[in-house]
Short mmCIF file of C-alpha atoms and ligand atoms in Angstrom, two decimals:
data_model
loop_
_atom_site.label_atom_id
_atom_site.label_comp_id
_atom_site.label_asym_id
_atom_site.label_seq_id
_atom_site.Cartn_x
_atom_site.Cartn_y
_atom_site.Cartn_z
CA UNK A 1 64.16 168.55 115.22
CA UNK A 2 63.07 172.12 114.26
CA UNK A 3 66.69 172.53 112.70
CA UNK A 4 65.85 169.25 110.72
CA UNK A 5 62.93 170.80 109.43
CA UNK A 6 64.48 173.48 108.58
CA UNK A 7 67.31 171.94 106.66
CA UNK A 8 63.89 170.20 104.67
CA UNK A 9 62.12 173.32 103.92
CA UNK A 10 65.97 174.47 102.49
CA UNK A 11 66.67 171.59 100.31
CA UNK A 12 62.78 171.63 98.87
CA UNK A 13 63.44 175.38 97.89
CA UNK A 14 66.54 174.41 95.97
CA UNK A 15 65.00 171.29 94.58
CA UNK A 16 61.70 172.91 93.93
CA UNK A 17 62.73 174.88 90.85
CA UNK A 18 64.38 171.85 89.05
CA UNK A 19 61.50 169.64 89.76
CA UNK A 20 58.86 172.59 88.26
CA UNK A 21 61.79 172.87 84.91
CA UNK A 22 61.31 169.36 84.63
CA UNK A 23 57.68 168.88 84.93
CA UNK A 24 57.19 172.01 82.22
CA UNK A 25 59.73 169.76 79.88
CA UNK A 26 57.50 167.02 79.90
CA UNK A 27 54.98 168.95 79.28
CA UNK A 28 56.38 169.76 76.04
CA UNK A 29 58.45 167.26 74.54
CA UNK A 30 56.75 164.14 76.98
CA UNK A 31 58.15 162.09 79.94
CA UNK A 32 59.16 159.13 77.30
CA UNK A 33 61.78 161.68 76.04
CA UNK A 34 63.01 163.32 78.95
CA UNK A 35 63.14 159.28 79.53
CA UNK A 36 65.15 158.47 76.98
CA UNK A 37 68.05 161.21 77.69
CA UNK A 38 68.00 160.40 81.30
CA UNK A 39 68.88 156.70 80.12
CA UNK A 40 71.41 158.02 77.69
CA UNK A 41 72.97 160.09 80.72
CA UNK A 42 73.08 157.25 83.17
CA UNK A 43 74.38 155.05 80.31
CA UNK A 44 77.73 157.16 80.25
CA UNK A 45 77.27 157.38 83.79
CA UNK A 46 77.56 153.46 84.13
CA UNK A 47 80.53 153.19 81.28
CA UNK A 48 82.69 155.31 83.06
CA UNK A 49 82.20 153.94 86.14
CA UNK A 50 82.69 150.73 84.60
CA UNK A 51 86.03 151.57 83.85
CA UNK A 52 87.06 152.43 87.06
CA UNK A 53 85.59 149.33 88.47
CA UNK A 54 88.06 146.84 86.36
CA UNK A 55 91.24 148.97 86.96
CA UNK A 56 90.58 149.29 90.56
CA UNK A 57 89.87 145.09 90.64
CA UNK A 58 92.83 144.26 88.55
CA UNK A 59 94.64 145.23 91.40
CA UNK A 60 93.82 142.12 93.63
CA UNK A 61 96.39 140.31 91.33
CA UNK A 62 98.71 142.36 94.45
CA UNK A 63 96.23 141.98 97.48
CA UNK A 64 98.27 144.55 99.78
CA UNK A 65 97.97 147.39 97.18
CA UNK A 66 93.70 146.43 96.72
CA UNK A 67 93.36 146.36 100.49
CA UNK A 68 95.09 149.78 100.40
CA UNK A 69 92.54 151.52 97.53
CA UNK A 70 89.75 150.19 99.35
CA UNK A 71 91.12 151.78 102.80
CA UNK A 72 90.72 155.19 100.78
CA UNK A 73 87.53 154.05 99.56
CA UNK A 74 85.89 153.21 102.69
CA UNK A 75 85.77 156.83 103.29
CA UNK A 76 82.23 158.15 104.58
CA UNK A 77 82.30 160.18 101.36
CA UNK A 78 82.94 157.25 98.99
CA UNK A 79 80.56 155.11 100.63
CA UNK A 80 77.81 157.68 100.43
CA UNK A 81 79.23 157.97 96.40
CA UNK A 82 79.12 154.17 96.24
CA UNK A 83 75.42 154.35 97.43
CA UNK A 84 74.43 157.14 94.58
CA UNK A 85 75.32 155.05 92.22
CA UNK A 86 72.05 153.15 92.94
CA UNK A 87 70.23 155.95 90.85
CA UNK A 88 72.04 155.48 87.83
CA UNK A 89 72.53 151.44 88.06
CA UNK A 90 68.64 150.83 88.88
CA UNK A 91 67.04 153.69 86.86
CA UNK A 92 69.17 152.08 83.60
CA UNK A 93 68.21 148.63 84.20
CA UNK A 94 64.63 149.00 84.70
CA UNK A 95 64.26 151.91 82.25
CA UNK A 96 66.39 149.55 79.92
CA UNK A 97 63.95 146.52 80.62
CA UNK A 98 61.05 149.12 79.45
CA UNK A 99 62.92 150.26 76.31
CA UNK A 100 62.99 145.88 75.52
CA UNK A 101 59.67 145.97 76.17
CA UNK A 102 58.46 148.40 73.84
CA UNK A 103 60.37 147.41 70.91
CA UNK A 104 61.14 144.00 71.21
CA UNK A 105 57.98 142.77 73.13
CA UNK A 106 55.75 145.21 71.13
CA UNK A 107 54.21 146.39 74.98
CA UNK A 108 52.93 149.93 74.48
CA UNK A 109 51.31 150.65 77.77
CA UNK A 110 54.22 152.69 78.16
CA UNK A 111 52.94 155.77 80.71
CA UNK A 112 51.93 152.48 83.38
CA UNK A 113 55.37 151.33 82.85
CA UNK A 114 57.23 154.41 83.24
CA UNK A 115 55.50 154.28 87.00
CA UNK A 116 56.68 150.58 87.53
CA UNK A 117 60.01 152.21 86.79
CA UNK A 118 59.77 154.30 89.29
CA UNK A 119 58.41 152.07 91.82
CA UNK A 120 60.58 149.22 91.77
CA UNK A 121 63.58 151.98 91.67
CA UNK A 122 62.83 153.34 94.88
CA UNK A 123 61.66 149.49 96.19
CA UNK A 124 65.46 148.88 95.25
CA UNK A 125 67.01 151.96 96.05
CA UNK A 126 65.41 151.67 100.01
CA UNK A 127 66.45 148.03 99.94
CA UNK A 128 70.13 148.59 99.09
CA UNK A 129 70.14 151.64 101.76
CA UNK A 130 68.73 149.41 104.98
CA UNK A 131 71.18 146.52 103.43
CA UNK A 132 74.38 149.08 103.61
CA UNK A 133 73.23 150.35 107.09
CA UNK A 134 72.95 146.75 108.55
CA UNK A 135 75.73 145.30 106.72
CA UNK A 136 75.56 141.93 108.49
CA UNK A 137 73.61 139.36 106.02
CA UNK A 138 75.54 136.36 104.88
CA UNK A 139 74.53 134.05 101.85
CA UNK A 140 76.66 131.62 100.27
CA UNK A 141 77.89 133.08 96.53
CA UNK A 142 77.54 130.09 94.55
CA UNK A 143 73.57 129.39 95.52
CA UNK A 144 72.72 133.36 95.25
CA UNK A 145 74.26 133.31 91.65
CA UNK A 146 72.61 129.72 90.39
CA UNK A 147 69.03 131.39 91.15
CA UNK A 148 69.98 134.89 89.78
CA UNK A 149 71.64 133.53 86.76
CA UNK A 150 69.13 130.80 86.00
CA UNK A 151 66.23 134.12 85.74
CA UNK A 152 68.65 136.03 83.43
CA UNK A 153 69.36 132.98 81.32
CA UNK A 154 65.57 133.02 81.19
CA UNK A 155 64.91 136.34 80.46
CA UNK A 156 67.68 136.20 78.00
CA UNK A 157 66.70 133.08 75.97
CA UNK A 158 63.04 134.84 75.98
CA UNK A 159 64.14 138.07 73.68
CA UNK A 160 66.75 135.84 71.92
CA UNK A 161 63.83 133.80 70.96
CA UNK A 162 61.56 137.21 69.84
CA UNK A 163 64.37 139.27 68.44
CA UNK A 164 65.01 135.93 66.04
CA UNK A 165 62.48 136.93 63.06
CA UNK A 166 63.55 140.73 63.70
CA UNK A 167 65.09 142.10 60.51
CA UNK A 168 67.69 144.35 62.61
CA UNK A 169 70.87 144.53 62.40
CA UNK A 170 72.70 141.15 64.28
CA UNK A 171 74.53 144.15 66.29
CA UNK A 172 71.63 145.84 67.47
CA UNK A 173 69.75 142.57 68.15
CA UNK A 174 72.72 141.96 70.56
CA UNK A 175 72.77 144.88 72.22
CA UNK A 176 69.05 144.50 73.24
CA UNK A 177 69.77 141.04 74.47
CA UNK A 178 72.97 141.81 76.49
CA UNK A 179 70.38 144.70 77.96
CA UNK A 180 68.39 141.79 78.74
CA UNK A 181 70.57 139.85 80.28
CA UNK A 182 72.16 142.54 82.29
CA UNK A 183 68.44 143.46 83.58
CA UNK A 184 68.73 141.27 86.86
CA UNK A 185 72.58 140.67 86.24
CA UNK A 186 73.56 143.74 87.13
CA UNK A 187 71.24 145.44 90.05
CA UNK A 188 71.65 141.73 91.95
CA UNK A 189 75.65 142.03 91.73
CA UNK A 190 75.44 145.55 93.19
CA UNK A 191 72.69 144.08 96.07
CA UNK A 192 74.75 141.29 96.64
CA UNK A 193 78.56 143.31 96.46
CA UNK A 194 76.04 145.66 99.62
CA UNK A 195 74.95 142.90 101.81
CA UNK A 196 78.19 143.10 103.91
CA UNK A 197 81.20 145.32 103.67
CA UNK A 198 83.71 142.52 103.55
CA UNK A 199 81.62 141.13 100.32
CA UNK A 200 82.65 143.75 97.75
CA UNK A 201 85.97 145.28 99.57
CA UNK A 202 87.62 143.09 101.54
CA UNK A 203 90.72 141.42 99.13
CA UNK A 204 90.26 137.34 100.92
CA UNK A 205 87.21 137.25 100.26
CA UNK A 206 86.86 138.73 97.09
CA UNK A 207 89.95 136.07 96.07
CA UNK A 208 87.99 133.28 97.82
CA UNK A 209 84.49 133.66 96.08
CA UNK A 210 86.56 133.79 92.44
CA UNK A 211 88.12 130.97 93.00
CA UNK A 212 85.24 129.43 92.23
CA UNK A 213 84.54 128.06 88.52
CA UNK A 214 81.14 129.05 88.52
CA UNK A 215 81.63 132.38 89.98
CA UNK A 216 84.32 132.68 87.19
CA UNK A 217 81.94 131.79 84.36
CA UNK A 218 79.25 134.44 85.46
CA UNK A 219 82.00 137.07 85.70
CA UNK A 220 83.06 136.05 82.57
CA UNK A 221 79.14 136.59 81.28
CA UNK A 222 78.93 140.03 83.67
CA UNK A 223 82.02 141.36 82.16
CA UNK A 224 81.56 140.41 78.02
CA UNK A 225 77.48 141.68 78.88
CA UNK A 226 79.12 145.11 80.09
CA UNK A 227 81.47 145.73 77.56
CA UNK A 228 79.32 144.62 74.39
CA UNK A 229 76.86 146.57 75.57
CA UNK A 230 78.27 149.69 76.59
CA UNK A 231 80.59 149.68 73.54
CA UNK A 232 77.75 149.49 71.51
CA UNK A 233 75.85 152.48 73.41
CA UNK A 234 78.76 154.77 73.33
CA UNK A 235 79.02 153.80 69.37
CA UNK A 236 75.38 154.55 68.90
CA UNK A 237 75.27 158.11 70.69
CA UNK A 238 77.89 158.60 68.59
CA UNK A 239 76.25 158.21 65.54
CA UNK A 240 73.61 160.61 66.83
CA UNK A 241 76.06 163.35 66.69
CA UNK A 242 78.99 162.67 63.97
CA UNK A 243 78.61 162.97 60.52
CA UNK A 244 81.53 161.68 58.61
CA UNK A 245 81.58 158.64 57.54
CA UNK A 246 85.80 158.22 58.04
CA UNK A 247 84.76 160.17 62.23
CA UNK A 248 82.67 156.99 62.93
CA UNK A 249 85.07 154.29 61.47
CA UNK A 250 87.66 156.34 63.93
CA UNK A 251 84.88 156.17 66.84
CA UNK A 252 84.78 152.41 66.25
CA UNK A 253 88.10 151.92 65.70
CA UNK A 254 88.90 153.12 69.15
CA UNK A 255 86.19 152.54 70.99
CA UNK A 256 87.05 148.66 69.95
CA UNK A 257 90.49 149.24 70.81
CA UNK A 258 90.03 150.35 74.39
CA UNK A 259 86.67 147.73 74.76
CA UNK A 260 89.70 145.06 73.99
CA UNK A 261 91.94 146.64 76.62
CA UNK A 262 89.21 146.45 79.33
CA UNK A 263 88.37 142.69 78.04
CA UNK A 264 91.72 141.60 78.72
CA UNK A 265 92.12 143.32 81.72
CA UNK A 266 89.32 141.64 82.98
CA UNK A 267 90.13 138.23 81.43
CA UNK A 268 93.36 138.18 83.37
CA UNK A 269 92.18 138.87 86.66
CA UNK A 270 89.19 136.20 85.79
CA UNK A 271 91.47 133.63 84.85
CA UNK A 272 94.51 134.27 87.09
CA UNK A 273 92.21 134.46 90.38
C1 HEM B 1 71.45 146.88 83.94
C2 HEM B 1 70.86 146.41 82.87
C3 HEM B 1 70.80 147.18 81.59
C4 HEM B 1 69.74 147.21 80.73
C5 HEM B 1 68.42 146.48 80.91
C6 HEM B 1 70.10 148.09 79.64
C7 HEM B 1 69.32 148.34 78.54
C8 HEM B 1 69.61 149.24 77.54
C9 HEM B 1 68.83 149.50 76.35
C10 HEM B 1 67.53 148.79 75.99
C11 HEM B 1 69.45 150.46 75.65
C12 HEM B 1 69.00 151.09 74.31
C13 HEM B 1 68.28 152.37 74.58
C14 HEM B 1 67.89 153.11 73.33
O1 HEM B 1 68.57 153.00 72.29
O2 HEM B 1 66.87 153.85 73.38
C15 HEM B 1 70.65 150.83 76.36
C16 HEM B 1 71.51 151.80 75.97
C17 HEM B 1 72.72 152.05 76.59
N1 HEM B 1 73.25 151.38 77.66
FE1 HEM B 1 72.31 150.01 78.77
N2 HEM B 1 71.36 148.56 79.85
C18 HEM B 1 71.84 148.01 81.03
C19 HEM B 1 73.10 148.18 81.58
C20 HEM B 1 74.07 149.00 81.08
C21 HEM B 1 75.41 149.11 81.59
C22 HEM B 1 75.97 148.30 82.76
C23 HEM B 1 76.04 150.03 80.83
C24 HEM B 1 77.48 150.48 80.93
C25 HEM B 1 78.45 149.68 80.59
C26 HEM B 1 75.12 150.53 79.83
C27 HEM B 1 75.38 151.49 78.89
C28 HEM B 1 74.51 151.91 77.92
C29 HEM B 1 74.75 153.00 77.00
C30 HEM B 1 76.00 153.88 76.92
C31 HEM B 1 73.62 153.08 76.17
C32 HEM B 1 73.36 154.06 75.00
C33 HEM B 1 72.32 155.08 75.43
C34 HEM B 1 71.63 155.73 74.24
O3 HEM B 1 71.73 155.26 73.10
O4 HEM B 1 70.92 156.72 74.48
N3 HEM B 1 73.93 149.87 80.00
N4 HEM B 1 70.72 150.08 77.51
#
């Protein structure tokens, strides 16, 4: 006990500067900007890891070499990875779903938000934890996806419906609603991928539950959502930063290239599952 308390004490010493470097940049520039970079941060954060996630799935076309990765990946050490990537995945979404608020829904009461953020975050990030640790719930795949998919058609076919008298560009107005769409799309794929190990690593299963034609259609959605909107992100950071008109038809050029690449990666293993 005292040498948990100890360990405490430690970690708030080493944590206690960052929090204090933080708090005094707020204080300056205001939380809705160190916001905003934190969602640019986890944005990369969630493309790269992206990537990794279709390469390492297009390898259930050969279920002996999948079952293999995920033996490495079933390390302590990549589970506890797998479980930081709550912090990203949640603090995007629901930081994202703020963002669509403000400009698309016109909602300005953004400090109260900014708290929901963080409440629901840590509602989500607890929930995932206790669902790792028990790892024994079972639901049936098709009726978890009909409800979760019927809410982010909703939520979807709401901002579609504001964003239709906006005078953006069509590209922009898509990557707010694929935002939108990914709001519930993807923190209920990671819960439900967490609710037993044999959901998200185990290659018969995995094969069984995409053999399904609905489970292939909201893939299908998951996967265009991801790329369309990540593409677009990485294109518009971009812009922040290069200045030449020929560097950001180059940017787009490849970022379109290897967008297509992932698509068709994840097309095959959609279709030939
Ligand atoms: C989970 C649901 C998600 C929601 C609600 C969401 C929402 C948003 C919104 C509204 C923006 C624009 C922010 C701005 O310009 O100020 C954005 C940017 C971005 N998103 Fe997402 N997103 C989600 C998931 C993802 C995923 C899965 C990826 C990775 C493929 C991703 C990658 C990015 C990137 C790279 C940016 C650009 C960041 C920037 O411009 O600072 N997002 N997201």
């Amino acid at each position: 006990m005292a040498d948990a308390v100890s360990v405490v004490k430690r970690m708030n010493l080493k944590v206690q500067p960052l929090v204090e470097f933080f708090e005094r940049l707020a204080s300056i520039r205001g939380w809705p900007f160190l916001a905003s970079w934190a969602h640019r941060v986890t944005g990369v954060v969630l493309v790269v890891y992206i990537g990794f996630h279709i390469i390492t799935l297009s390898s259930l076309i050969d279920p002996v070499k999948f079952d293999a990765k995920m033996k490495i990946l079933g390390f302590v050490l990549f589970v506890f990875l797998e479980f930081l990537l709550v912090l990203p995945v949640i603090y995007h979404a629901l930081n994202g779903g703020r963002v669509i608020l403000y400009e698309v829904f016109e909602y300005r009461r953004d400090q109260m938000v900014l708290l929901w953020v963080v409440a629901l975050g840590a509602l989500y990030t607890f929930l995932l934890a206790f669902f790792m640790i028990a790892g024994n719930q079972s639901v049936s795949a098709p009726f978890f996806w009909v409800y979760t998919a019927a809410a982010a058609g909703c939520v979807t076919y709401i901002t579609v419906k504001k964003l239709r008298a906006s005078g953006a560009s069509v590209f922009w107005k898509f990557q707010r609603i694929s935002g939108a769409f990914l709001f519930l799309m993807v923190p209920a794929h990671m819960l439900f991928m967490h609710l037993n190990p044999a959901m998200g690593h185990d290659s018969q299963v995995i094969i069984a539950r995409m053999g399904n034609l609905f489970i292939k259609i909201v893939d299908l959605g998951l996967v265009a959502g991801v790329l369309y909107h990540g593409g677009y992100g990485l294109y518009s950071i971009g812009q922040d930063y290069i200045t030449s008109s020929r560097a950001k038809t180059g940017m787009l050029a490849v970022l379109i290239c290897i967008a297509l690449v992932f698509a068709w990666k994840g097309l095959k293993l959609i279709v030939l599952i």
